[in-house]
Coordinates of C-alpha atoms in Angstrom, one line a residue:
X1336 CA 114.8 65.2 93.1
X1337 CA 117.2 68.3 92.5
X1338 CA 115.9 71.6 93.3
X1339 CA 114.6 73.1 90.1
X1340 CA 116.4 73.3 86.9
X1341 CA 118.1 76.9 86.3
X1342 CA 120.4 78.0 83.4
X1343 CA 123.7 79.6 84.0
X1344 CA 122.8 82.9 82.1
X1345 CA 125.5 85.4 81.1
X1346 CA 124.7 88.8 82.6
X1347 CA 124.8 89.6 79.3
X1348 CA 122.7 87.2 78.0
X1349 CA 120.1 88.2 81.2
X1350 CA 120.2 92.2 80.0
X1351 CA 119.2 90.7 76.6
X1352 CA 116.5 88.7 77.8
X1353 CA 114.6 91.8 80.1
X1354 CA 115.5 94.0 77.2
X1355 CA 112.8 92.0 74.9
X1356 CA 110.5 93.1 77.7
X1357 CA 111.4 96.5 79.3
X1358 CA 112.7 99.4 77.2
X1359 CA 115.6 101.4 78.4
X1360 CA 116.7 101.6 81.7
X1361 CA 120.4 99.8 81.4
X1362 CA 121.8 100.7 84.3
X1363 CA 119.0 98.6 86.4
X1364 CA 119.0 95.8 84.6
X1365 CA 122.7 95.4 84.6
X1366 CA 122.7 95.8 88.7
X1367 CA 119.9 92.7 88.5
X1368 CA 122.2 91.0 86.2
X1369 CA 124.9 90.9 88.3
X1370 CA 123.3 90.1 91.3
X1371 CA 121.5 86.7 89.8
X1372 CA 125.0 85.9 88.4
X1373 CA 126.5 86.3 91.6
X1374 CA 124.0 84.1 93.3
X1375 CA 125.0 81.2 90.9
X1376 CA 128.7 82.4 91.4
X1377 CA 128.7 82.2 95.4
X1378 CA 126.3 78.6 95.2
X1379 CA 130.2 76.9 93.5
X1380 CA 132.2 78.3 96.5
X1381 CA 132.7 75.7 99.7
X1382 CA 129.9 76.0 102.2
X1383 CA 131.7 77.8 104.2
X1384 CA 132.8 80.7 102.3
X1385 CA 129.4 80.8 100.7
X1386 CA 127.5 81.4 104.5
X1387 CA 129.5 84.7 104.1
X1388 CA 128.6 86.3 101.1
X1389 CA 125.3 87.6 101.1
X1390 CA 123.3 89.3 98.5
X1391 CA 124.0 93.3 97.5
X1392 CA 120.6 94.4 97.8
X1393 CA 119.2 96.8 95.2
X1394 CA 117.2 99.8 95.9
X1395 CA 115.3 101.7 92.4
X1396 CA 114.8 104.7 92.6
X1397 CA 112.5 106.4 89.7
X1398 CA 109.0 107.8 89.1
X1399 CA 105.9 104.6 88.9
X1400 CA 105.7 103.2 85.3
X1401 CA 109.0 103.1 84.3
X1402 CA 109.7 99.5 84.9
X1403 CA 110.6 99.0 88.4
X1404 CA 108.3 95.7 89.4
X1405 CA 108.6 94.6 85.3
X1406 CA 112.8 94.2 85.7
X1407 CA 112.2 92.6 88.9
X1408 CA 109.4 90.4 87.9
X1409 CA 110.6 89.0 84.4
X1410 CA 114.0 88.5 86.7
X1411 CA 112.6 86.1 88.7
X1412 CA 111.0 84.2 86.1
X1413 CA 114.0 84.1 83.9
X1414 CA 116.2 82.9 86.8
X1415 CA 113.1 80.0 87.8
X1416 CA 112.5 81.8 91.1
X1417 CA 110.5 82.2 94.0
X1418 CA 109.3 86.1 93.9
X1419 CA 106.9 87.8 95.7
X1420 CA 106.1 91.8 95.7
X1421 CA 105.2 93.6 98.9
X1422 CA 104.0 97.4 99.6
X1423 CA 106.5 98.8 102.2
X1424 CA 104.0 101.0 102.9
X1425 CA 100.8 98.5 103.7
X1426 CA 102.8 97.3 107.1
X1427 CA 103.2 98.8 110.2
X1428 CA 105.5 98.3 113.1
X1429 CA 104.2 95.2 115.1
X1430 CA 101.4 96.1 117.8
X1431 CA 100.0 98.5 115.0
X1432 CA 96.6 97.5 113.0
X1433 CA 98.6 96.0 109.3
X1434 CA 100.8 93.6 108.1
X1435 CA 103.3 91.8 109.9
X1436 CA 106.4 91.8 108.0
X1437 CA 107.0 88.3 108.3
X1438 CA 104.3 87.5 106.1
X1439 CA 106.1 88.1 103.2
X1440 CA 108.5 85.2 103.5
X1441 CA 105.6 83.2 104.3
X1442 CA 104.3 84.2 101.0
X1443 CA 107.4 83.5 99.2
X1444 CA 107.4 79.9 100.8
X1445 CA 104.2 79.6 99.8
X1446 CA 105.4 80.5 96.6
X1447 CA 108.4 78.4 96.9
X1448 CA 106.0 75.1 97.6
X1449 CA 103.3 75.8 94.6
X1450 CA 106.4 75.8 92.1
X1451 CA 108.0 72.2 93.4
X1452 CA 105.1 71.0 93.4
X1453 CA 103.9 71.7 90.1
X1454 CA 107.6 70.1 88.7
X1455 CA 107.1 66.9 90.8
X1456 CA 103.5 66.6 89.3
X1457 CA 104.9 67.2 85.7
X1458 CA 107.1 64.1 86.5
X1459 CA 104.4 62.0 87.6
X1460 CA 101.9 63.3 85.5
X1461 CA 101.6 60.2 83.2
X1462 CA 101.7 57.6 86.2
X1463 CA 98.4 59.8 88.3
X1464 CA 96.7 60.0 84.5
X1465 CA 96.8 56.2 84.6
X1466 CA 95.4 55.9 87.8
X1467 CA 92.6 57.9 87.4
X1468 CA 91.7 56.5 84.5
X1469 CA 90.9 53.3 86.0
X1470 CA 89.1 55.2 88.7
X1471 CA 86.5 56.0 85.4
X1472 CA 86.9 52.8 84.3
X1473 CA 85.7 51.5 87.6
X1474 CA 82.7 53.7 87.6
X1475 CA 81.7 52.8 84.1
X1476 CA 82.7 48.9 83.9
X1477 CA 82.6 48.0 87.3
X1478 CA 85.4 45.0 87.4
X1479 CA 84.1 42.2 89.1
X1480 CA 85.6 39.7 91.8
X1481 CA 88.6 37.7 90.7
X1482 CA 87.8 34.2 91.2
X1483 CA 89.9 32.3 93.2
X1484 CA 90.8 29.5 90.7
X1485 CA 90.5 29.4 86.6
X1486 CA 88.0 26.6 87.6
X1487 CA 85.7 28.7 89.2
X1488 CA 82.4 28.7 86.6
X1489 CA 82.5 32.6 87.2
X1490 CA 85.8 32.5 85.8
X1491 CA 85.0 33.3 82.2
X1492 CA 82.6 35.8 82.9
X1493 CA 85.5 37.5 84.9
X1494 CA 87.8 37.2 82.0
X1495 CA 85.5 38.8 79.4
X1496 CA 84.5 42.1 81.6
X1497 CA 88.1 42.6 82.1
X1498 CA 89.1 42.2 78.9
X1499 CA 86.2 44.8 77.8
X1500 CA 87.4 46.7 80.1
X1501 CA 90.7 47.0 78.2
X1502 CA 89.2 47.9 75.2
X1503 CA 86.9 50.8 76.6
X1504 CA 90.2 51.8 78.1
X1505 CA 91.1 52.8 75.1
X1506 CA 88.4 54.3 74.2
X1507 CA 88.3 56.6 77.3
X1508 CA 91.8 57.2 76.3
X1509 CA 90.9 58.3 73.0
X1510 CA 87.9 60.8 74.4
X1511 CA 85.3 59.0 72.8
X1512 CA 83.3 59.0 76.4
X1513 CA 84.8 62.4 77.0
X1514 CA 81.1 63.9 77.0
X1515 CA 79.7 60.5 78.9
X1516 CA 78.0 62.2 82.3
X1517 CA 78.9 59.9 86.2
X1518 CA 78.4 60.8 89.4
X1519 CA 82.2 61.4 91.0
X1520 CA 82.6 61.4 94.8
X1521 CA 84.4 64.2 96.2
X1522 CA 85.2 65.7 99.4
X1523 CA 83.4 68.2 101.2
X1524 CA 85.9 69.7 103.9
X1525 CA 84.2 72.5 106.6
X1526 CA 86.4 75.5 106.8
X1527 CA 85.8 77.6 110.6
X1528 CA 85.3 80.5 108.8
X1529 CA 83.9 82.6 111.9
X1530 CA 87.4 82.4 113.1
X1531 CA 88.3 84.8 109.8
X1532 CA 85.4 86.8 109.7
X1533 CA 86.5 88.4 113.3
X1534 CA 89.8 89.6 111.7
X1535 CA 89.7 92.7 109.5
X1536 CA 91.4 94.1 106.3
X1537 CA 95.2 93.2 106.5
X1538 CA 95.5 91.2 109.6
X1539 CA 94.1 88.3 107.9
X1540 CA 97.3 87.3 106.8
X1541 CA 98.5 86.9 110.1
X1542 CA 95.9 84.1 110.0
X1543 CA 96.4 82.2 107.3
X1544 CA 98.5 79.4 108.6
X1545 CA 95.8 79.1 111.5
X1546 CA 93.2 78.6 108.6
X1547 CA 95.3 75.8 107.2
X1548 CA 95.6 74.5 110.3
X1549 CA 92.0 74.0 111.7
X1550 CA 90.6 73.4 108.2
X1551 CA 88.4 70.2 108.6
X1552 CA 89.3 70.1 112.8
X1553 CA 85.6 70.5 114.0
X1554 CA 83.9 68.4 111.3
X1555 CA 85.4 65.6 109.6
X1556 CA 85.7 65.2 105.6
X1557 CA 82.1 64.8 104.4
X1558 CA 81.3 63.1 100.7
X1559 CA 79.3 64.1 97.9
X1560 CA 78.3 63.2 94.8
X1561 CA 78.7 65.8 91.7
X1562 CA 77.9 65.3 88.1
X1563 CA 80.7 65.6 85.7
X1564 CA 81.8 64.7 82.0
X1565 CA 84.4 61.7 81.9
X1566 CA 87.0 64.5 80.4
X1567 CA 85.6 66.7 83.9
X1568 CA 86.8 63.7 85.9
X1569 CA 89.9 62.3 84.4
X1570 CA 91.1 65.9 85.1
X1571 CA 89.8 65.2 88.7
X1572 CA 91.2 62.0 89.5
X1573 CA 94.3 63.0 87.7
X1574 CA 94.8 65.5 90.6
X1575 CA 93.9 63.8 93.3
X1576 CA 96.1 60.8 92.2
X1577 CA 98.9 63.2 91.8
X1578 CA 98.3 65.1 95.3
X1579 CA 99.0 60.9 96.8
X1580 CA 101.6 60.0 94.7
X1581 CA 104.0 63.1 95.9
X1582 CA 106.1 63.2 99.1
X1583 CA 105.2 66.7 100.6
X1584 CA 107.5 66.0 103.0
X1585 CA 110.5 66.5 100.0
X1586 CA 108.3 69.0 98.6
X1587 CA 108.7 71.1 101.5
X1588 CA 112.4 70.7 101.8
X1589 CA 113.2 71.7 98.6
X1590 CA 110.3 74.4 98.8
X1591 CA 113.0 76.1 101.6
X1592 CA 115.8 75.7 99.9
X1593 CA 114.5 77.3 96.9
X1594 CA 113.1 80.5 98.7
X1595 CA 116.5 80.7 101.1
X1596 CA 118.8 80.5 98.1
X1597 CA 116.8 81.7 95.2
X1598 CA 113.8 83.7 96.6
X1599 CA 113.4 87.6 95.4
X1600 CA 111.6 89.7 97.3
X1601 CA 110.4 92.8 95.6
X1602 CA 110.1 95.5 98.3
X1603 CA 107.9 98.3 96.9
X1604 CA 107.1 101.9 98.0
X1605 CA 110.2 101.9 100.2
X1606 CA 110.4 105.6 100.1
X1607 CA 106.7 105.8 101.5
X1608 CA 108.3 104.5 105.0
X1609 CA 110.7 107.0 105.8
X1610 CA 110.0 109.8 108.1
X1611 CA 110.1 112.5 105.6
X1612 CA 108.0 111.0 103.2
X1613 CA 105.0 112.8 104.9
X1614 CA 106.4 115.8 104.3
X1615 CA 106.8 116.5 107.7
X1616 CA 103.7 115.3 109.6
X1617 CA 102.3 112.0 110.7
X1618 CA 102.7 108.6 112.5
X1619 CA 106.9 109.0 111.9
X1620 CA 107.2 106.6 114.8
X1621 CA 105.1 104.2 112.9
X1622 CA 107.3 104.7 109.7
X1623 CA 111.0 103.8 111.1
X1624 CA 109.3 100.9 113.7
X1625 CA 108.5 99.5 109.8
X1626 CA 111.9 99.9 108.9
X1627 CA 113.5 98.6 112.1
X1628 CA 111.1 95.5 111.7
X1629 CA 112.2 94.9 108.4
X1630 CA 115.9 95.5 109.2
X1631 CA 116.2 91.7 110.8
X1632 CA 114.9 90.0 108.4
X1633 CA 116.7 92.2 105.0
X1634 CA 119.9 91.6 107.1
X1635 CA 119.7 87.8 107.6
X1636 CA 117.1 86.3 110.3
X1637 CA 114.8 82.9 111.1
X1638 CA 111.5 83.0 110.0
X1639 CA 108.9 80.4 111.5
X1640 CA 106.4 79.4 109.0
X1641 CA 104.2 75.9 109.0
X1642 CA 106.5 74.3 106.7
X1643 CA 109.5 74.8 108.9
X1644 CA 111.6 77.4 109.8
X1645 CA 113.0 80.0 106.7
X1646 CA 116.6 81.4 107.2
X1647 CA 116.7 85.3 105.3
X1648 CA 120.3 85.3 104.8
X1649 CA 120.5 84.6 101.2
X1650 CA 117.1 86.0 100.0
X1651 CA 117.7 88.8 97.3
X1652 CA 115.6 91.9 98.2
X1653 CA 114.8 94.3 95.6
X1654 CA 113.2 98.1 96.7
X1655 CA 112.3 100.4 94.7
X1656 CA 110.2 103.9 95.5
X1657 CA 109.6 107.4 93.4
X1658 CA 111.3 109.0 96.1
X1659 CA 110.0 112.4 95.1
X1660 CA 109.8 114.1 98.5
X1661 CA 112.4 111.7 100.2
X1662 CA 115.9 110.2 99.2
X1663 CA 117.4 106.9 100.3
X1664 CA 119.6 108.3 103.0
X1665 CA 116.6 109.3 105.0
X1666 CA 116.1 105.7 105.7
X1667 CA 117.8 104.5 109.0
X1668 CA 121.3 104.1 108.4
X1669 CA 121.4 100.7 109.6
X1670 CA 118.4 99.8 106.5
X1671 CA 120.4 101.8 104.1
X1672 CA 123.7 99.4 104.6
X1673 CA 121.5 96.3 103.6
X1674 CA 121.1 97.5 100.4
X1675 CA 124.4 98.9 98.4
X1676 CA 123.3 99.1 94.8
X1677 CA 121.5 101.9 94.1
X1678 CA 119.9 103.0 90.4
X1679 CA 118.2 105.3 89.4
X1680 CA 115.4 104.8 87.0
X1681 CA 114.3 107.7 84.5
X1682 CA 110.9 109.1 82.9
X1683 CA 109.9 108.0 79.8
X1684 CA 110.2 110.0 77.0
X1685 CA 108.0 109.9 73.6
X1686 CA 110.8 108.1 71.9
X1687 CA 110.8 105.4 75.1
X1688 CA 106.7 104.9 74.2
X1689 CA 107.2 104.5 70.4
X1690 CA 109.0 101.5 71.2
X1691 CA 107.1 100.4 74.2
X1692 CA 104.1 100.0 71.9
X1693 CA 106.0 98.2 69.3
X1694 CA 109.3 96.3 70.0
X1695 CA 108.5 94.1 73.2
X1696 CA 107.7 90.4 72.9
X1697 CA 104.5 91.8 74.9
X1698 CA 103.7 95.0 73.1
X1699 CA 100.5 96.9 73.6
X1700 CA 100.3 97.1 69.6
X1701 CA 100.7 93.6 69.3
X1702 CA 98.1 92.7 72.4
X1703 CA 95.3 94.5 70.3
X1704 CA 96.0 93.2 67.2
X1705 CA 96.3 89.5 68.6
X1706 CA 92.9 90.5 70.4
X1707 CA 91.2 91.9 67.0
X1708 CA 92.5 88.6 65.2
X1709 CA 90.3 86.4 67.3
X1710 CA 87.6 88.3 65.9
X1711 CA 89.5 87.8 62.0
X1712 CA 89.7 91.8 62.3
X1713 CA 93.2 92.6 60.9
X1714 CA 94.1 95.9 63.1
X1715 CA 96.4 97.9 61.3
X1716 CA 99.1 101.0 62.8
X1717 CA 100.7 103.7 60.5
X1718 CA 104.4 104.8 61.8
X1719 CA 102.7 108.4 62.2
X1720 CA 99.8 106.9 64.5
X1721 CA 102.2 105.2 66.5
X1722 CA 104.1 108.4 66.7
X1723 CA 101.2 110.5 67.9
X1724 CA 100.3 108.4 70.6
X1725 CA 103.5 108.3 71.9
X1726 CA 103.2 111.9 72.1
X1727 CA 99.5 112.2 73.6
X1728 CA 100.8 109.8 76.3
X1729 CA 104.1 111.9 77.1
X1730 CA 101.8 115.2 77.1
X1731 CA 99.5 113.7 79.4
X1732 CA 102.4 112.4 81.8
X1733 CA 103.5 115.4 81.9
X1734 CA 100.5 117.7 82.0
X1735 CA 98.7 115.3 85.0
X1736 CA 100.5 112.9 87.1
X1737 CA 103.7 111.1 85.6
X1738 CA 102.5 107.4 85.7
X1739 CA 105.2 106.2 83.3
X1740 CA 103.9 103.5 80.5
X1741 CA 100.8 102.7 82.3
X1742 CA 99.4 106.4 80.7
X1743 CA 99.4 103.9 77.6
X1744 CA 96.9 101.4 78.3
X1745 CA 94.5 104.3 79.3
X1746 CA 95.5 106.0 76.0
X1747 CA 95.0 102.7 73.8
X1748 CA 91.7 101.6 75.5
X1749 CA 90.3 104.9 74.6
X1750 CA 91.8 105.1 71.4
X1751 CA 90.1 101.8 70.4
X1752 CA 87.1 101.9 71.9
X1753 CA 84.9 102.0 69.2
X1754 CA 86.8 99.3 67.5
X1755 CA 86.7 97.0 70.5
X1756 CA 83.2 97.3 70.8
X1757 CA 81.9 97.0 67.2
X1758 CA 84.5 93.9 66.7
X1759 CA 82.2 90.9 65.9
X1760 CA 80.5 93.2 63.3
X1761 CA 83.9 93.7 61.9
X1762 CA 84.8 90.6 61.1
X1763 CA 86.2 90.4 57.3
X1764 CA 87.6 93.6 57.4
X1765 CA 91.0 95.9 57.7
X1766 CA 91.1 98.9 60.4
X1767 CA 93.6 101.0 59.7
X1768 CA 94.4 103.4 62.2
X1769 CA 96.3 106.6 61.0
X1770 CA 97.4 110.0 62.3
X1771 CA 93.9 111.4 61.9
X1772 CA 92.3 108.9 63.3
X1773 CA 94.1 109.2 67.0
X1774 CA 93.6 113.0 66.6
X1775 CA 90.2 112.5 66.0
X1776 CA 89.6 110.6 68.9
X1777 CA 92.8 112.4 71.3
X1778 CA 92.8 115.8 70.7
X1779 CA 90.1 117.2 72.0
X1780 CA 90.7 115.3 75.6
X1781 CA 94.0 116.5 75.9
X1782 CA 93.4 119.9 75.3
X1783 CA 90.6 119.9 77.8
X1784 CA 91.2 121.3 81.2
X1785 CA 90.2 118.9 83.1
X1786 CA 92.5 116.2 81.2
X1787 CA 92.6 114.0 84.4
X1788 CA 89.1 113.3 84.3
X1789 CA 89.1 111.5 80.7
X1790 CA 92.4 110.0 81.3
X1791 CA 94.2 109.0 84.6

């Protein structure tokens, strides 16, 4: 099997596509754009030449909310790839109590293994539905023993249950036992969970192979029986047939291939490692041992993990950090020539909300509405109403803390309250919600003083 299937998007055509998602911020999601076109560039050059080029790292740079993680995230989807998104600041240099940095390319393995594996079992998915359909055939019409000749007086009794059994196949097929109760064997593994409960807080991770490991080692597979509805099982065995039927020895190989050459790491809260980002005080040590641990692996290293060993070279690492009190250059130089491309994210402004809330595919608008629908509420926004919450959200950004578009799903959540919660009892009906309406329910809260309280 090929590693996963992947169009050859324009950067162009990739802008487009995050633009349907993320309002504004060109300049990042053209960097992005050319940096998954040049990974698909570099994979048509001879081996050799490819080993040489390596990714041009991005760092963001811009205040939380904005759209940072979003490009990032919808990037990786778009280009079918492995992505995982780690807190710079939640490790430590190794020998401190946190994370050690390594896990994060176990994670994006892990990542890497869950996504073959789900497009093997796609493939195979008719084949281990077959199969475990005559694992509920078995339990319903037990087939009996073949005969060993046609002669054999048990030989037409033989015939007739297998030939019933073909036609309740059908039926199963067709869910009309779908609601049928039978007793299903599954296994019942023991886990050494004392071993986990020693660790604390972030350290576990370090763990988590070990757990995988040892799961089972002290207490073999035990069987029980649970009650479940035919549908309940076919599901079941459907699994378990599929889990048999796939090589996880391919699985894995593929699985590193796809996190060496495709894998995005999203590196957050870069700019809460540096030495100035305490403003002058604390464990600064601490802060650049994280960065000099991290250096190795952004610049092209071996990582072990338990389903082999993961080379770095070719992973594309995204940072991003507010960088408020520091600035890239006080990372260590060394870190700062891993990552070339730099952009710099802006704040919103009220025009950038008014179209958060209504032109993505995902919009906040069109959330509630879709929500309301379920309800056959039809959840109606004015232009003005959309305008005014634009502008409570921007005043409140810039009155509290600037937390970018995230000041909107406070803003909405209060907003509807009322509306939310009387829902069932509105079924039937229209809501419109006008100018006055959001004053009503805004205006007082962000004039009060103490604005954070009502909405952070």
């Amino acid at each position: 099997m090929k590693m996963l299937e992947r169009k050859e998007l324009l950067p162009r055509e990739i802008v487009e596509h995050l633009d349907k998602y993320i309002i504004g911020q060109n300049e990042a999601k053209k960097a992005v754009a050319i940096a998954l076109r040049n990974r698909i560039r570099r994979q048509k050059l001879p081996k050799e030449l490819a080993e040489e080029i390596t990714p041009k790292n991005i760092i963001m740079i811009g205040p939380t909310g904005v759209g940072k993680t979003e490009i990032a995230r919808r990037l990786a989807k778009l280009a079918n790839a492995p992505f995982v998104k780690v807190e710079a600041s939640k490790f430590t240099e190794v020998g401190y109590v946190g994370r050690d940095v390594e896990s994060m390319i176990r994670d994006l393995v892990r990542v890497a293994i869950q996504m073959v594996k789900e497009t093997y079992t796609k493939k195979i998915q008719k084949q281990a539905r077959e199969k475990a359909i005559d694992r509920v055939l078995d339990i319903l019409f037990p087939a009996p023993s073949m005969p060993d000749s046609s002669d054999d007086p048990r030989f037409p009794h033989y015939e007739r249950m297998i030939n019933l059994r073909e036609e309740k196949r059908k039926d199963v097929e067709n869910g009309l036992f779908d609601d049928r109760k039978i007793e299903v064997e599954v296994k019942k593994q023991a886990s050494p969970q004392v071993i986990f409960d020693i660790v604390a807080g972030g350290t576990m991770d370090m763990f988590e192979d070990l757990k995988d490991g040892l799961s089972g080692l002290f207490e073999p597979p035990k069987k029980k029986s649970r009650e479940m509805t035919v549908k309940e099982a076919i599901d079941f065995f459907t699994e378990e047939e599929a889990e048999k039927m796939i090589d996880m020895e391919k699985v894995k190989e593929e699985a590193i291939k796809l996190a060496e050459n495709n894998g995005i790491i999203f590196l957050d809260e870069i700019d809460k490692i540096t030495s100035r980002s305490s403003g002058g005080s604390g464990p600064d040590v601490s802060r650049e041992g994280v960065q000099r641990d991290l250096l190795p692996i952004i610049e092209g290293s071996t990582v072990p993990t338990k389903y082999g060993i993961v080379r770095t070279d070719h992973i594309l690492f995204i940072a991003a950090g507010a960088f408020h009190i520091a600035k890239p250059s006080d990372l260590i130089p060394e870190l700062q020539g891993r990552f070339p491309i730099r952009v710099e994210l802006h704040s919103l402004t009220k025009d950038d909300f008014v179209k958060i809330l209504t032109q993505p595919k995902n919009a906040l608008i069109k959330q509630y509405q879709a929500l309301m629908e379920t309800e056959n509420v039809s959840l109606v926004f004015e232009k003005e109403a959309i305008e005014t919450i634009a502008e409570y959200a921007y005043i409140a950004n810039d009155s509290i803390e600037n937390i970018g578009a995230r000041r909107l799903h406070t803003i909405m959540e209060k907003l509807l309250e009322d509306i939310l919660f009387k829902g069932p009892e509105l079924s039937g009906t229209v809501v419109t919600v006008d100018k006055k309406f959001v004053e009503d329910k805004l205006k007082e809260i962000i004039s009060k003083e103490d604005v954070g309280k009502y909405i952070l």
